[in-house]
Short mmCIF file of C-alpha atoms in Angstrom, two decimals:
data_model
loop_
_atom_site.label_atom_id
_atom_site.label_comp_id
_atom_site.label_asym_id
_atom_site.label_seq_id
_atom_site.Cartn_x
_atom_site.Cartn_y
_atom_site.Cartn_z
CA MET M 26 37.49 244.22 90.48
CA VAL M 27 38.23 243.86 86.59
CA VAL M 28 36.44 247.01 86.22
CA GLY M 29 38.44 248.87 88.67
CA GLY M 30 41.77 247.54 87.53
CA GLY M 31 40.79 248.68 83.86
CA GLY M 32 40.12 252.06 85.11
CA VAL M 33 43.52 252.23 87.00
CA ASP M 34 45.28 250.95 83.69
CA GLN M 35 43.31 253.59 81.75
CA LYS M 36 44.36 256.72 84.07
CA ARG M 37 48.06 255.19 83.85
CA SER M 38 47.76 254.99 79.83
CA GLY M 39 46.53 258.66 80.03
CA GLY M 40 49.07 259.79 82.09
CA GLU M 41 51.87 258.14 80.01
CA MET M 42 50.24 259.76 76.89
CA MET M 43 50.20 263.22 78.38
CA ALA M 44 53.79 262.79 79.22
CA MET M 45 54.83 261.64 75.86
CA ALA M 46 52.64 264.30 74.32
CA SER M 47 54.77 266.70 76.13
CA LEU M 48 58.02 265.10 75.06
CA PHE M 49 56.95 265.04 71.61
CA ASN M 50 56.10 268.79 71.87
CA ASP M 51 59.55 269.84 73.43
CA GLN M 52 61.15 268.20 70.46
CA GLN M 53 58.96 269.54 67.63
CA ASN M 54 59.06 273.00 66.01
CA PRO M 55 62.43 273.22 65.43
CA ILE M 56 62.57 276.54 63.65
CA GLN M 57 60.86 278.08 66.76
CA GLN M 58 63.53 276.50 69.06
CA PHE M 59 65.98 277.92 66.57
CA GLN M 60 64.60 281.27 66.62
CA VAL M 61 64.72 281.20 70.59
CA LYS M 62 68.23 280.31 70.79
CA PHE M 63 69.06 282.92 67.99
CA LYS M 64 67.36 285.55 70.21
CA GLU M 65 69.17 284.47 73.24
CA VAL M 66 72.74 284.77 71.43
CA GLU M 67 71.45 288.06 69.65
CA THR M 68 70.82 289.52 73.42
CA ASN M 69 73.78 288.21 74.72
CA PHE M 70 75.91 289.79 71.82
CA LYS M 71 74.18 293.15 72.23
CA THR M 72 74.76 293.12 76.19
CA TRP M 73 78.40 292.41 75.14
CA LEU M 74 78.67 295.37 72.79
CA SER M 75 76.96 297.68 75.03
CA LYS M 76 79.83 297.48 77.72
CA GLN M 77 82.65 298.07 74.96
CA SER M 78 84.04 301.36 74.29
CA ILE M 79 82.74 303.53 71.56
CA PRO M 80 85.50 302.97 69.19
CA VAL M 81 85.12 299.19 69.74
CA GLU M 82 81.35 299.14 68.97
CA ALA M 83 81.70 301.20 66.12
CA ALA M 84 84.30 298.99 64.63
CA VAL M 85 82.42 295.93 65.42
CA VAL M 86 78.98 297.03 64.00
CA SER M 87 80.89 298.74 60.98
CA THR M 88 82.62 295.24 60.28
CA MET M 89 79.45 293.28 60.65
CA SER M 90 76.98 295.58 58.67
CA GLY M 91 79.85 296.03 55.79
CA VAL M 92 80.07 292.15 55.47
CA GLN M 93 76.07 292.02 55.21
CA GLY M 94 76.15 294.49 52.76
CA ALA M 95 79.11 293.15 50.71
CA PHE M 96 77.17 289.95 50.49
CA ILE M 97 73.91 291.30 49.38
CA GLY M 98 75.68 293.89 46.92
CA GLY M 99 77.63 290.91 45.54
CA LEU M 100 74.35 288.85 45.12
CA MET M 101 72.66 291.83 43.18
CA GLY M 102 75.89 292.52 41.16
CA THR M 103 75.34 288.95 39.59
CA LEU M 104 72.00 290.01 38.21
CA SER M 105 72.90 293.35 37.00
CA PRO M 106 74.84 293.57 33.45
CA GLU M 107 77.55 296.16 33.16
CA MET M 108 76.81 299.47 31.51
CA PRO M 109 78.44 299.98 28.32
CA GLN M 110 80.98 303.23 28.21
CA ALA M 111 81.45 303.71 24.40
CA GLY M 112 80.18 306.93 22.82
CA VAL M 113 79.68 308.65 26.55
CA ASP M 114 79.78 312.61 26.45
CA PRO M 115 83.12 313.25 28.55
CA GLN M 116 80.95 315.90 30.50
CA ALA M 117 78.65 313.01 31.69
CA ILE M 118 81.67 310.92 33.24
CA ALA M 119 80.90 311.43 36.67
CA SER M 120 77.12 310.66 36.40
CA LEU M 121 78.08 307.53 34.33
CA LYS M 122 80.33 306.38 37.10
CA GLN M 123 77.43 306.77 39.57
CA ALA M 124 75.24 304.77 37.31
CA GLN M 125 77.98 302.12 37.11
CA ALA M 126 77.91 302.17 40.58
CA LEU M 127 74.46 300.97 40.70
CA VAL M 128 74.54 298.32 37.84
CA GLY M 129 78.09 297.12 38.32
CA GLY M 130 79.17 293.83 38.52
CA PRO M 131 79.45 291.56 41.57
CA TRP M 132 82.72 293.06 42.86
CA VAL M 133 81.34 296.68 42.19
CA GLN M 134 78.01 296.10 43.79
CA ALA M 135 79.96 294.20 47.03
CA ARG M 136 82.48 297.29 47.49
CA ASN M 137 79.67 299.77 47.31
CA PHE M 138 77.17 298.15 49.39
CA ALA M 139 79.89 297.41 52.02
CA ALA M 140 80.96 300.88 52.38
CA ILE M 141 77.15 302.18 52.54
CA THR M 142 75.87 299.74 55.47
CA GLY M 143 79.27 299.86 56.97
CA VAL M 144 79.66 303.48 57.26
CA ASN M 145 76.05 303.98 57.92
CA ALA M 146 75.65 301.49 60.90
CA GLY M 147 79.00 302.73 62.53
CA ILE M 148 77.96 306.40 62.55
CA ALA M 149 74.61 305.41 63.63
CA SER M 150 76.09 303.28 66.89
CA VAL M 151 78.39 305.86 67.63
CA MET M 152 75.35 308.80 67.61
CA LYS M 153 73.17 306.16 69.78
CA ARG M 154 75.87 305.94 72.41
CA ILE M 155 76.53 309.58 72.47
CA ARG M 156 72.85 311.03 72.55
CA GLY M 157 71.40 307.93 74.08
CA LYS M 158 68.55 307.49 71.54
CA GLU M 159 67.89 306.79 67.88
CA ASP M 160 66.35 309.88 66.20
CA ILE M 161 66.10 311.45 62.63
CA GLU M 162 69.10 313.53 63.55
CA SER M 163 71.36 310.57 63.85
CA ALA M 164 69.62 309.05 61.01
CA VAL M 165 70.42 311.98 58.54
CA VAL M 166 74.03 312.09 59.78
CA ALA M 167 74.76 308.33 59.26
CA ALA M 168 73.29 308.85 55.77
CA LEU M 169 75.27 311.69 55.24
CA GLY M 170 78.44 309.60 56.11
CA SER M 171 77.25 306.81 54.07
CA GLY M 172 76.58 308.84 51.09
CA PHE M 173 79.78 310.41 51.06
CA ALA M 174 81.71 306.79 51.37
CA TYR M 175 79.50 305.74 48.35
CA SER M 176 80.68 308.71 46.07
CA LEU M 177 84.36 308.13 47.55
CA VAL M 178 84.31 304.38 46.55
CA SER M 179 82.33 304.66 43.14
CA GLN M 180 84.22 307.57 41.86
CA GLY M 181 87.57 307.79 43.83
CA LEU M 182 89.44 310.71 45.13
CA GLN M 183 89.45 312.16 41.44
CA GLY M 184 85.77 312.52 41.80
CA GLN M 185 84.10 316.16 41.63
CA PRO M 186 83.59 317.40 45.27
CA MET M 187 80.04 318.58 44.28
CA ASN M 188 79.10 315.34 43.11
CA ALA M 189 80.08 313.84 46.62
CA ILE M 190 77.99 316.57 48.16
CA THR M 191 75.04 316.25 46.20
CA THR M 192 75.05 312.37 46.50
CA ALA M 193 75.60 312.58 50.45
CA ALA M 194 72.38 315.03 50.68
CA GLY M 195 70.52 312.68 48.59
CA PHE M 196 71.30 309.94 50.85
CA ALA M 197 70.21 312.25 53.86
CA VAL M 198 66.91 313.19 52.17
CA PHE M 199 65.90 309.78 51.59
CA GLN M 200 66.97 308.42 55.00
CA GLY M 201 65.16 311.12 56.56
CA VAL M 202 61.85 310.49 54.48
CA PHE M 203 62.14 306.60 55.11
CA PHE M 204 62.68 307.23 58.89
CA LYS M 205 59.54 309.46 59.21
CA LEU M 206 57.67 306.93 57.20
CA GLY M 207 58.66 304.47 59.46
CA GLU M 208 57.75 306.21 62.70
CA ARG M 209 54.43 306.79 61.47
CA PHE M 210 53.59 303.29 60.17
CA SER M 211 55.73 301.05 62.42
CA LYS M 212 53.78 299.70 65.65
CA PRO M 213 55.25 300.48 69.07
CA SER M 214 57.03 297.36 70.47
CA THR M 215 54.77 295.62 72.73
CA GLU M 216 57.57 293.19 74.54
CA ASP M 217 57.42 293.56 78.34
CA PRO M 218 60.58 292.65 80.19
CA PHE M 219 58.13 291.21 83.23
CA TYR M 220 57.10 288.30 80.87
CA ALA M 221 60.34 287.38 78.83
CA ARG M 222 61.20 284.16 80.55
CA GLY M 223 57.47 283.38 80.51
CA ARG M 224 57.30 284.17 76.59
CA THR M 225 60.41 282.16 75.94
CA MET M 226 58.83 279.01 77.70
CA LEU M 227 55.69 279.43 75.72
CA VAL M 228 57.56 279.81 72.46
CA LYS M 229 59.82 276.64 73.24
CA LEU M 230 56.29 274.56 74.14
CA GLY M 231 54.43 275.97 70.79
CA LEU M 232 52.00 277.60 73.03
CA GLU M 233 52.73 281.30 72.21
CA LYS M 234 49.30 281.98 71.60
CA TYR M 235 48.84 281.89 75.49
CA GLU M 236 50.73 284.93 76.08
CA LYS M 237 47.77 286.97 76.21
CA ASN M 238 46.53 284.82 78.85
CA PHE M 239 49.73 285.21 80.93
CA LYS M 240 49.56 288.89 80.74
CA LYS M 241 45.97 289.20 81.64
CA GLY M 242 46.25 286.98 84.62
CA LEU M 243 49.44 288.78 85.71
CA LEU M 244 51.68 285.65 85.50
CA THR M 245 55.13 287.49 85.34
CA ASP M 246 58.22 285.94 85.44
CA PRO M 247 58.58 286.02 89.11
CA THR M 248 55.35 284.05 89.54
CA LEU M 249 56.44 281.04 87.23
CA PRO M 250 58.20 278.81 89.79
CA LEU M 251 54.83 279.40 92.05
CA LEU M 252 52.33 278.40 89.15
CA THR M 253 49.66 275.69 90.01
CA ASP M 254 47.11 274.01 87.75
CA SER M 255 44.42 276.29 89.37
CA ALA M 256 46.23 279.29 88.57
CA LEU M 257 46.46 278.67 84.88
CA LYS M 258 42.96 277.28 84.97
CA ASP M 259 42.03 280.67 86.20
CA ALA M 260 44.10 282.21 83.58
CA ASN M 261 41.55 280.26 81.00
CA ILE M 262 44.35 278.04 79.96
CA PRO M 263 43.22 274.71 78.68
CA PRO M 264 44.16 271.30 80.72
CA GLY M 265 46.53 270.00 77.91
CA PRO M 266 48.60 273.17 77.78
CA ARG M 267 48.49 273.53 81.59
CA LEU M 268 50.12 270.20 82.11
CA MET M 269 52.82 270.97 79.56
CA ILE M 270 53.58 274.13 81.22
CA LEU M 271 53.61 272.82 84.78
CA ASP M 272 55.92 269.75 83.36
CA HIS M 273 58.42 272.31 81.80
CA ILE M 274 58.70 274.28 84.80
CA GLN M 275 59.32 271.18 86.63
CA ARG M 276 62.01 270.24 84.66
CA ASP M 277 63.50 273.48 83.94
CA PRO M 278 66.33 274.19 86.56
CA GLU M 279 66.54 277.70 85.85
CA ILE M 280 62.77 278.36 86.90
CA LYS M 281 62.25 275.83 89.41
CA GLY M 282 65.38 276.70 91.38
CA LYS M 283 64.09 280.44 91.80
CA ARG M 284 61.17 278.70 94.23
CA LYS M 285 62.09 280.06 97.82
#
């Protein structure tokens, strides 16, 4: 009788430890949890933005990108000394102004980067909405606009038109080259919409390494409310992670509520 009671206590203790381990795991990985929340907010914002008119989207995107560019430019400007102007050949004034724009102080850098990033992002968003895709043509047009904007803010209206044209052309060439390099070396996105909710769940639990098991076992999002220990075992997921996944599904109303 004593042995039997001890076995019951051990089983009970084991179950309590599993429950505590699951609770602890839900509370750990704060960085990953923040990333998941940030991704959700970002997705919702993009969905809202896609429903707006083209002018509204362009204005929002330009403003946000301009603010980011201004912050980066201001930070870079604190590390760049002002270029001296004494003894400069008058015929090289335009080139000097361009150079000053690159090595100016925080306010100069903030202004220039805000113009470049804001105009580039705004034009790119308009081109994507109109053409329905992101390609080298859209990238080049956006670069032309940002190059012209950069020339305008760095030289002013009194700047030589030819300098603005050459600056815009230079931006376009660099953008085109970088776009092609990105296409060549970047890997295609592997995200699959059929596993979006499952991926989010695994990240929350710190079990993202088992995403491949879900895909190999065809455990798509619609199957989550139907998951059993046997199904997860067939997907070669160890006992501990299986308990954590099943416990999460039971406590997640969005998943559990989909079970008919």
